[in-house]
Amino acid sequence: VRLAATGGGLVQDGGSLKLSCVASAYNIVNYAMGWFRQAPGKERQFIALLRRPGGDGTYAEFAKDRFTVTTNRIASTGSVPEITISLQMKDLKPDDTALYYCAAGLASAITSGRNAADFEYWGQGTQVTVSS
């Protein structure tokens, strides 16, 4: 599975940002997709989970009212199927500053989907910085 996350940047306190992740693999529709983040000196933190492409998202408590995960595109044409998901973030705060990752793990192997250990494949991360 290949993953590429984009959309990070610098935003002011209270602002919004939308991250995207393109995941590609021959059996990509069998994978659950997650968003995590990691701030300097802290552990990787779960944000949101899509157990199946096009399904409803589940969220960490801090993300429920401000973050929305969506499946934007499922492309089965071409040489390798792709799924594009996004993470829409609003009312961002300085504490949201972190490196944001998308991840993929076989849906059949996912337990809670809230632990990094559930996900075998990770993108390179995209930096989100919220200024006060």
Coordinates of C-alpha atoms in Angstrom, one line a residue:
V1 CA 0.0 0.0 0.0
R2 CA 1.3 3.4 -0.9
L3 CA 0.0 6.4 1.0
A4 CA 0.6 10.1 0.3
A5 CA -0.8 12.8 2.6
T6 CA -1.0 16.5 1.6
G7 CA -2.6 19.7 2.7
G8 CA -0.7 20.7 5.8
G9 CA 0.4 24.2 6.4
L10 CA 0.4 27.2 8.7
V11 CA -3.0 28.5 10.0
Q12 CA -4.1 30.9 12.6
D13 CA -5.9 30.0 15.8
G14 CA -9.5 29.3 14.9
G15 CA -8.8 28.6 11.3
S16 CA -9.6 25.6 9.1
L17 CA -7.5 23.2 7.0
K18 CA -8.2 20.2 4.9
L19 CA -5.8 17.3 4.6
S20 CA -6.0 14.7 1.8
C21 CA -4.5 11.2 1.6
V22 CA -4.3 9.1 -1.5
A23 CA -3.9 5.3 -0.8
S24 CA -3.2 2.9 -3.6
A25 CA -3.0 -0.9 -3.8
Y26 CA -4.5 -3.7 -5.8
N27 CA -6.8 -4.6 -2.9
I28 CA -7.1 -1.2 -1.3
V29 CA -10.8 -1.5 -0.8
N30 CA -10.0 -4.2 1.8
Y31 CA -8.2 -1.7 4.0
A32 CA -9.4 0.5 6.8
M33 CA -7.9 4.0 6.8
G34 CA -7.0 6.1 9.8
W35 CA -5.7 9.6 10.7
F36 CA -3.2 10.1 13.4
R37 CA -1.0 12.9 14.6
Q38 CA 2.2 13.3 16.6
A39 CA 3.4 16.4 18.3
P40 CA 7.1 16.8 19.3
G41 CA 7.9 14.8 22.4
K42 CA 4.5 13.1 22.4
E43 CA 3.1 9.8 21.4
R44 CA 1.2 9.3 18.1
Q45 CA -2.4 10.1 18.7
F46 CA -5.5 8.6 17.1
I47 CA -7.8 11.1 15.3
A48 CA -10.3 9.3 13.1
L49 CA -11.0 6.0 11.5
L50 CA -12.8 4.8 8.3
R51 CA -13.3 1.0 8.7
R52 CA -14.3 0.8 5.0
P53 CA -14.2 3.1 2.0
G54 CA -17.3 5.2 2.0
G55 CA -18.3 4.3 5.5
D56 CA -18.9 6.5 8.5
G57 CA -16.0 7.8 10.4
T58 CA -15.3 7.2 14.1
Y59 CA -13.4 9.8 16.1
A60 CA -11.3 10.5 19.1
E61 CA -13.2 12.5 21.7
F62 CA -11.2 15.7 21.0
A63 CA -12.0 15.4 17.3
K64 CA -15.7 14.7 17.3
D65 CA -17.0 18.3 16.9
R66 CA -14.1 19.8 14.9
F67 CA -12.8 17.1 12.5
T68 CA -14.5 15.2 9.7
V69 CA -13.1 12.3 7.8
T70 CA -14.6 11.6 4.4
T71 CA -14.0 9.2 1.5
N72 CA -13.7 11.5 -1.5
R73 CA -12.9 9.2 -4.4
I74 CA -12.6 5.5 -5.1
A75 CA -11.0 4.9 -8.4
S76 CA -10.8 1.4 -9.8
T77 CA -9.7 2.3 -13.3
G78 CA -6.1 2.5 -14.2
S79 CA -3.3 0.2 -13.3
V80 CA -3.6 0.3 -9.5
P81 CA -6.8 1.2 -7.6
E82 CA -6.8 4.3 -5.5
I83 CA -8.8 5.7 -2.6
T84 CA -8.7 9.4 -1.6
I85 CA -9.8 10.4 1.9
S86 CA -9.7 13.8 3.5
L87 CA -9.7 15.2 7.0
Q88 CA -11.5 18.5 7.3
M89 CA -10.4 20.4 10.4
K90 CA -12.1 23.5 11.8
D91 CA -11.6 25.8 14.8
L92 CA -8.0 24.8 15.0
K93 CA -6.0 25.5 18.1
P94 CA -2.3 25.8 18.8
D95 CA -2.5 22.4 20.6
D96 CA -3.5 20.9 17.2
T97 CA 0.0 21.6 15.9
A98 CA 1.6 18.3 14.9
L99 CA 2.7 16.0 12.1
Y100 CA -0.4 14.4 10.7
Y101 CA -0.3 10.9 9.2
C102 CA -2.7 8.8 7.3
A103 CA -2.4 5.0 7.7
A104 CA -3.9 1.8 6.3
G105 CA -4.5 -1.6 7.8
L106 CA -6.4 -4.6 6.6
A107 CA -10.0 -4.1 7.8
S108 CA -10.2 -7.8 8.8
A109 CA -7.2 -7.4 11.1
I110 CA -8.2 -4.1 12.7
T111 CA -9.2 -4.3 16.4
S112 CA -10.3 -0.9 17.8
G113 CA -8.7 1.0 15.0
R114 CA -7.6 3.6 17.6
N115 CA -4.1 2.2 18.1
A116 CA -1.2 2.9 15.7
A117 CA -0.4 -0.8 16.0
D118 CA -3.5 -1.7 14.0
F119 CA -2.1 0.0 10.9
E120 CA 0.6 -1.6 8.8
Y121 CA 1.2 1.2 6.3
W122 CA 1.9 4.8 6.9
G123 CA 2.2 7.9 4.8
Q124 CA 5.1 10.4 5.2
G125 CA 3.1 12.9 7.3
T126 CA 2.1 16.4 6.6
Q127 CA 2.9 19.3 9.1
V128 CA 0.1 21.3 10.5
T129 CA 1.1 24.4 12.5
V130 CA -1.5 26.6 14.3
S131 CA -0.3 30.0 15.4
S132 CA -1.7 31.8 18.4

